[in-house]
mmCIF file of C-alpha atoms in Angstrom:
data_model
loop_
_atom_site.group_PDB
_atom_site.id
_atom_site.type_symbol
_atom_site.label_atom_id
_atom_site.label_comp_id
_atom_site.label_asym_id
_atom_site.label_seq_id
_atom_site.Cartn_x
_atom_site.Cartn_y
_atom_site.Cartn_z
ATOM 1 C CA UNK L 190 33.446 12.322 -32.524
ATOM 2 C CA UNK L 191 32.377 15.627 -34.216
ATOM 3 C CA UNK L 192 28.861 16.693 -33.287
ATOM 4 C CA UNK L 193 25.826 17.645 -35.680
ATOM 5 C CA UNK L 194 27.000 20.179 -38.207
ATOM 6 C CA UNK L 195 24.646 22.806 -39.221
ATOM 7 C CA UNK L 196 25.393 25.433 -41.930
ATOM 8 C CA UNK L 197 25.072 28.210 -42.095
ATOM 9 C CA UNK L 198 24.635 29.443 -39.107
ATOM 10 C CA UNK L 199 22.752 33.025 -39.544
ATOM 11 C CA UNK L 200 21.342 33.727 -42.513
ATOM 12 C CA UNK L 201 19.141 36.953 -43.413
ATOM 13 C CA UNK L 202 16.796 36.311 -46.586
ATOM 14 C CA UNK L 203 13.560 38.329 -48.081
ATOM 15 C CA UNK L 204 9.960 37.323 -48.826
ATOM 16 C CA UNK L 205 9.844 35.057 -51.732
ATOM 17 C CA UNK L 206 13.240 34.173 -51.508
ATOM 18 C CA UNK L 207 14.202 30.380 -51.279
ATOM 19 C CA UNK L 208 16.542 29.016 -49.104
ATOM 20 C CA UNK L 209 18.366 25.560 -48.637
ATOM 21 C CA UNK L 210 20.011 24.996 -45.147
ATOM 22 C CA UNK L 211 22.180 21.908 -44.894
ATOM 23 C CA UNK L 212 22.885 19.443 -42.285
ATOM 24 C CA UNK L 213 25.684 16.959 -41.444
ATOM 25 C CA UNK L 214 24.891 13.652 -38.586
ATOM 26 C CA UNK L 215 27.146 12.977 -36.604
ATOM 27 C CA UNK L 216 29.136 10.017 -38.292
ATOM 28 C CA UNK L 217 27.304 6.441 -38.035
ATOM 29 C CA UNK L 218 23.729 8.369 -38.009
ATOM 30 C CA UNK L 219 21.242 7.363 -40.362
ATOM 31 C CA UNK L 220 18.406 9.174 -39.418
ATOM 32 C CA UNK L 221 17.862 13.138 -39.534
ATOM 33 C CA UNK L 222 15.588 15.526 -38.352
ATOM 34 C CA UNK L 223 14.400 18.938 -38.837
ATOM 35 C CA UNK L 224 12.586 21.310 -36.425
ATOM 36 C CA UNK L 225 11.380 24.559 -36.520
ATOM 37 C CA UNK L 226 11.752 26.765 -33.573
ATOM 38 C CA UNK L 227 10.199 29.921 -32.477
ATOM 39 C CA UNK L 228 9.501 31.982 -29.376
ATOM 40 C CA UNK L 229 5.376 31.643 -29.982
ATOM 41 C CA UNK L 230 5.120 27.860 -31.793
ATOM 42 C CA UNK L 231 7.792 26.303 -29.391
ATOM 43 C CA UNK L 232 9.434 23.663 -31.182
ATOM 44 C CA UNK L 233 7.813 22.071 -34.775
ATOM 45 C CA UNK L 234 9.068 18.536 -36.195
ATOM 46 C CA UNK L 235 9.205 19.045 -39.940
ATOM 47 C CA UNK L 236 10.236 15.369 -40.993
ATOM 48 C CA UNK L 237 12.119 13.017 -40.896
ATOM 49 C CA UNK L 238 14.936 10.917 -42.758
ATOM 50 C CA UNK L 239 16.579 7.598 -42.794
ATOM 51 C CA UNK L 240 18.409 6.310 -45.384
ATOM 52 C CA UNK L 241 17.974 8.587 -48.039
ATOM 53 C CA UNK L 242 13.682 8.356 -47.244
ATOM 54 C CA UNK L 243 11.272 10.189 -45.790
ATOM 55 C CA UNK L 244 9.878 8.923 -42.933
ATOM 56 C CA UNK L 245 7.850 11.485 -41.610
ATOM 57 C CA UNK L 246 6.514 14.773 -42.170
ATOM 58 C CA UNK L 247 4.866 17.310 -39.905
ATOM 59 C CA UNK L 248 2.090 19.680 -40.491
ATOM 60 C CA UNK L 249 3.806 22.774 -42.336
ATOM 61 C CA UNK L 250 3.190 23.565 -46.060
ATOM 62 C CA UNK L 251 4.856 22.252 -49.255
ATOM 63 C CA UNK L 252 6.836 24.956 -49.521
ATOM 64 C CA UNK L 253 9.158 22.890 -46.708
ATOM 65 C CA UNK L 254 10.933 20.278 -48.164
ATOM 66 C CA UNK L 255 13.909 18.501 -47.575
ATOM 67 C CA UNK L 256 16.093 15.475 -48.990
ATOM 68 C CA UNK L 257 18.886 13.151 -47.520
ATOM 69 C CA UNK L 258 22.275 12.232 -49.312
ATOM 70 C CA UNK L 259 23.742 8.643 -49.556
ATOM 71 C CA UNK L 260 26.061 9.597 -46.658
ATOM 72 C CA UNK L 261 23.614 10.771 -44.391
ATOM 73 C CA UNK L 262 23.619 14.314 -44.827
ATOM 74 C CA UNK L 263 20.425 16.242 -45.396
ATOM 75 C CA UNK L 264 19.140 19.750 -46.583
ATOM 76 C CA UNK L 265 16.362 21.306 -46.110
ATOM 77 C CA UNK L 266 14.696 23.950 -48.612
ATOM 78 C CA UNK L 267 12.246 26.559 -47.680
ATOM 79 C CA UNK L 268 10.453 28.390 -50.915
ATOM 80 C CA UNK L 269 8.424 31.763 -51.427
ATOM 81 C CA UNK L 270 9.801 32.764 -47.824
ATOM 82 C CA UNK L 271 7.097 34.621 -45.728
ATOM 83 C CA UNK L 272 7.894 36.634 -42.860
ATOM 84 C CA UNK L 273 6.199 33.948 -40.448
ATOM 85 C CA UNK L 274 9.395 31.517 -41.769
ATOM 86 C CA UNK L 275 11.938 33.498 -39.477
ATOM 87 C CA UNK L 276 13.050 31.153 -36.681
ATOM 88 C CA UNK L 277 15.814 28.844 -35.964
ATOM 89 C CA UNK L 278 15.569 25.433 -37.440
ATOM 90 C CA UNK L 279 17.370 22.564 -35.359
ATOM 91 C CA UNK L 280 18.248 19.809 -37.158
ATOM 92 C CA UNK L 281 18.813 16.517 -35.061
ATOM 93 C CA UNK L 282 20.643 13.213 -36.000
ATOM 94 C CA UNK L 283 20.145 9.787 -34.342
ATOM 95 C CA UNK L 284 21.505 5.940 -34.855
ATOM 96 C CA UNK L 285 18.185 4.443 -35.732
ATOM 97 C CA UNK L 286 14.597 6.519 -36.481
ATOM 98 C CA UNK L 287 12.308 6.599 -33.128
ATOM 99 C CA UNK L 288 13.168 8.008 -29.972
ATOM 100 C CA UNK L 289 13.009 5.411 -27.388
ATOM 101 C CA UNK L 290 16.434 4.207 -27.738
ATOM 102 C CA UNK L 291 18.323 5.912 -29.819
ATOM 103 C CA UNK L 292 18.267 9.941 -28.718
ATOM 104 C CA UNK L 293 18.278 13.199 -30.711
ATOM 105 C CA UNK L 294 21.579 14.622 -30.950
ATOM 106 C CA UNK L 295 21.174 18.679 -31.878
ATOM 107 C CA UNK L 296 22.887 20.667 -34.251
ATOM 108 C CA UNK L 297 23.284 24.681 -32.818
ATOM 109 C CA UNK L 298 20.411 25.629 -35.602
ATOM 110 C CA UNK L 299 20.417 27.910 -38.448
ATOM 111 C CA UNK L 300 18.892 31.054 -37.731
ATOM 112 C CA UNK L 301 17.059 32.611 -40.513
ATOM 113 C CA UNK L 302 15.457 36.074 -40.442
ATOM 114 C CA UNK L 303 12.897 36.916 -43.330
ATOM 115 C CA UNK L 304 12.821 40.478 -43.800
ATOM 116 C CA UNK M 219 -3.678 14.686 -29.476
ATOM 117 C CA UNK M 220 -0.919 14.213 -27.609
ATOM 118 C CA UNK M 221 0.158 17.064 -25.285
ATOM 119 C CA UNK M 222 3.226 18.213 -23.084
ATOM 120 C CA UNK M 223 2.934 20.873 -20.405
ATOM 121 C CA UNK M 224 5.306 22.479 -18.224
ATOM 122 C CA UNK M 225 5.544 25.442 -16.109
ATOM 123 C CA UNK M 226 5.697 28.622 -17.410
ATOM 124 C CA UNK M 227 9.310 30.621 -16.617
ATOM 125 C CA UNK M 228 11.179 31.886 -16.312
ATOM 126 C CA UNK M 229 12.319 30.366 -13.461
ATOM 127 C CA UNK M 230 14.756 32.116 -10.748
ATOM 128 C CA UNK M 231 16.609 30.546 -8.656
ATOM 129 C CA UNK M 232 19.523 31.288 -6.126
ATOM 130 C CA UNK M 233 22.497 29.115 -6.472
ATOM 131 C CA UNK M 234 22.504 26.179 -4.271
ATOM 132 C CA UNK M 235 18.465 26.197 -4.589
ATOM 133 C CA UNK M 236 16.332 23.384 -4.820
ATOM 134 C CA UNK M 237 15.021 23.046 -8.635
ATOM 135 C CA UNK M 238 11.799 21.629 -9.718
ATOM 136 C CA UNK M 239 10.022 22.380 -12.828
ATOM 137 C CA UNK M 240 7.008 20.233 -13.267
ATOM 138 C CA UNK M 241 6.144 18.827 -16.602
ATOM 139 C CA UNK M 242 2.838 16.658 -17.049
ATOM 140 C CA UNK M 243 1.643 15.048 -20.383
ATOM 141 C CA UNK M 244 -1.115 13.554 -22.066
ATOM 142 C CA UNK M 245 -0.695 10.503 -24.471
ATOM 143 C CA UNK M 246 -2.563 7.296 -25.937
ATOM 144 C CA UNK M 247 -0.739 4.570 -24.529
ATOM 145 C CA UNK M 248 2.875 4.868 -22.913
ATOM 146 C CA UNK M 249 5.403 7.130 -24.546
ATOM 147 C CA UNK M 250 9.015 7.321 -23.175
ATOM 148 C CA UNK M 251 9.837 10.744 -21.417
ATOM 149 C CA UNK M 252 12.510 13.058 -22.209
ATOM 150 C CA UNK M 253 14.117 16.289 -20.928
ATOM 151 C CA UNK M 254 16.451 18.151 -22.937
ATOM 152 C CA UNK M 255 18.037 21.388 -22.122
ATOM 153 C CA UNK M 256 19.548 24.311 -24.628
ATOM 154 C CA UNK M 257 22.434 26.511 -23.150
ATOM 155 C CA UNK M 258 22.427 30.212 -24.584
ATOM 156 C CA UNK M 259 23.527 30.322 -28.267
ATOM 157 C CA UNK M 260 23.039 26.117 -28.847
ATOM 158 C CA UNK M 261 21.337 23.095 -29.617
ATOM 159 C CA UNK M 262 19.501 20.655 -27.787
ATOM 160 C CA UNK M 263 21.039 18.011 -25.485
ATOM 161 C CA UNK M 264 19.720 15.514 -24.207
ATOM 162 C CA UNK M 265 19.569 15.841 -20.246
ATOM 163 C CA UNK M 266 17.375 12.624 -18.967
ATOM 164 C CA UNK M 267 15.255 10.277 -19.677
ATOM 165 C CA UNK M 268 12.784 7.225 -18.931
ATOM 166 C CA UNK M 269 10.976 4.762 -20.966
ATOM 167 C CA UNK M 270 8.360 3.183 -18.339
ATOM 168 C CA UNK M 271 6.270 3.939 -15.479
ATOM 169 C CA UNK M 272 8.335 4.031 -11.926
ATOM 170 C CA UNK M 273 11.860 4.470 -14.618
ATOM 171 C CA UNK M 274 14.002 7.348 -12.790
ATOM 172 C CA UNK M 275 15.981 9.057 -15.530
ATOM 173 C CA UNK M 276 19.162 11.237 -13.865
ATOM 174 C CA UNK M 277 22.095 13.363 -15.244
ATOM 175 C CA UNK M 278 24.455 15.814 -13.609
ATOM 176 C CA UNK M 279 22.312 15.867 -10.837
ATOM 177 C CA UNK M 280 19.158 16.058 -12.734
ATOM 178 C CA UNK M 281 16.658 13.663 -11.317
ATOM 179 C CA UNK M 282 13.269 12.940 -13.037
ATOM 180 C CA UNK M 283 10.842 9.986 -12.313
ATOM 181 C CA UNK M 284 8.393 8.911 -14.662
ATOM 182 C CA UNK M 285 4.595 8.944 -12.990
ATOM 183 C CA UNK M 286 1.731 6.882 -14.773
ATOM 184 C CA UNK M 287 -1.056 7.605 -12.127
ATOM 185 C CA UNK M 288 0.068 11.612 -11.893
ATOM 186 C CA UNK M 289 1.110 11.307 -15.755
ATOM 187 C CA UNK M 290 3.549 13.476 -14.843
ATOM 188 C CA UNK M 291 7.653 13.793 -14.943
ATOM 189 C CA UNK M 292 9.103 16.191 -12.541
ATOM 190 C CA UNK M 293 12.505 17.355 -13.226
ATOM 191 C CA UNK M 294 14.558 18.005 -9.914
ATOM 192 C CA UNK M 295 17.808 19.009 -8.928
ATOM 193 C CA UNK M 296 19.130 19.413 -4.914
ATOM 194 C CA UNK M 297 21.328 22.052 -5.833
ATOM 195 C CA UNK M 298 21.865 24.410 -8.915
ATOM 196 C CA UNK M 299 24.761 25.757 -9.902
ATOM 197 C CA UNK M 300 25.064 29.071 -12.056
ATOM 198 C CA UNK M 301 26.061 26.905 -14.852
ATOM 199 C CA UNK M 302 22.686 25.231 -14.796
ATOM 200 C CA UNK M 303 21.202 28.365 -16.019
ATOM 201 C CA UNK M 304 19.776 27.357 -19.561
ATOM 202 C CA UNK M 305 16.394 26.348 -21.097
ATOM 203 C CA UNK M 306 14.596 23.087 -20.547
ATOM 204 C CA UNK M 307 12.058 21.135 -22.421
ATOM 205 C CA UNK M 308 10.234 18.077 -21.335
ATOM 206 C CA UNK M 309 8.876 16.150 -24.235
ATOM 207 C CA UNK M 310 7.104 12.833 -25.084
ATOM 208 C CA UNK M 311 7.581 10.467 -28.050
ATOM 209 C CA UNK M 312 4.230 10.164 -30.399
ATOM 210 C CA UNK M 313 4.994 7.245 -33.272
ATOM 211 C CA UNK M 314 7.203 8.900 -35.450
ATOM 212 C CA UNK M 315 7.907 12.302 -33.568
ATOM 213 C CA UNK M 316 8.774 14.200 -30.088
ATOM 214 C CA UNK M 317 5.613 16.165 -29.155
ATOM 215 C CA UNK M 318 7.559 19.017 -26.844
ATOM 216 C CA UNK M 319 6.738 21.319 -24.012
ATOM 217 C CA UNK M 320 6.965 25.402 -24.743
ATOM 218 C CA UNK M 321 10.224 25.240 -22.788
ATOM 219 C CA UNK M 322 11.284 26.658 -19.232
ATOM 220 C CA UNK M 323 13.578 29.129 -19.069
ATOM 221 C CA UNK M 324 16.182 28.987 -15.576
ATOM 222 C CA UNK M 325 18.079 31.702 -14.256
ATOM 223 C CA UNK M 326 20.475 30.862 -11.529
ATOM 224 C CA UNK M 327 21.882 33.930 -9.300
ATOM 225 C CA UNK M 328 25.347 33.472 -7.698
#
């Protein structure tokens, strides 16, 4: 069974750019993830899909957003990048939303550099 | 809020060490425990975990017990291999998220 996809998987961008990273579950996954990780936050949750809604949303600004396709698949856009943006940004699929009995499975992250 | 703490690294070993990196948390009610480690250049994976008080969680050697009165979950291994050499992240379950520790980094030396 392929793993979670995550394209690309460097990507270099400027301030103000946009940027849409994109995600693929691993198949039979419903539910999607995205987290932001950096050396001095640690790692973020974003939010949260499952079937095609979102769930849940963590505490970053509007200009994080994300959507999920009818097959599971999810991007996430990032808008007016700032320099603080630059990290790598896991994405995670599961079976069912929740933790306790249906585990995270990782992607290997997008890495995106503002400059 | 709920809160995850675990010891500072990085951590160095020599191989065929004993391993513990201590992880406590703070939480309303009782979340299910998790440790996840992230090899050099990849993604989480899921290590270990436990859903109630007294639960032992244990993967390739990894060991971890969940503790209610210490509210703590110890990860432990007898004896580390080179190959164990990654980062690792205890984390706790809040509703809708995983509330994470800052991560520990381990370096095994052959």
């Amino acid at each position: 069974k392929a793993g979670v996809t995550q394209t690309p998987r460097y990507l270099i961008k400027t301030r103000g750019q946009q940027v849409t990273l994109s995600c693929s579950p691993i198949s039979g996954h419903r539910s999607v993830s995205w987290y932001q990780q950096t050396p001095g936050q640690g790692l973020q949750f974003l939010f949260e899909y499952f079937s095609e809604t979102q769930r849940n949303k963590g505490n970053f600004p509007g200009r994080f957003s994300g959507r999920q396709f009818s097959n599971s698949r999810s991007e996430m856009n990032v808008s007016t990048l700032e320099l603080g943006d630059s990290a790598l940004y896991l994405c995670a699929s599961s079976q069912l939303p929740g933790q306790k009995n249906s585990p995270l499975h990782f992607g290997n992250g997008t890495r995106l550099t503002v400059t | 809020g709920n809160s995850v703490t675990q010891m500072e690294g990085p951590v160095t070993l020599s191989e065929e060490a004993f391993l513990t990196i201590n992880c406590t948390y703070t939480a309303t009610g009782y979340p299910s425990l998790f440790w996840y480690v992230q090899y050099p250049g990849e993604g989480l994976q899921l290590l270990l975990k436990a859903t109630k008080a007294d639960d032992k969680g244990s993967n390739k050697g990894f060991e971890a017990t969940y503790r209610k009165e210490t509210t703590s979950f110890h990860l432990e291994k007898g004896s580390v291999q080179v190959s164990d050499s990654a980062v690792y992240f205890c984390a706790s379950d809040s509703n809708y998220q995983l509330i994470w520790g800052a991560g520990t980094k381990l370096i095994i030396k052959p």
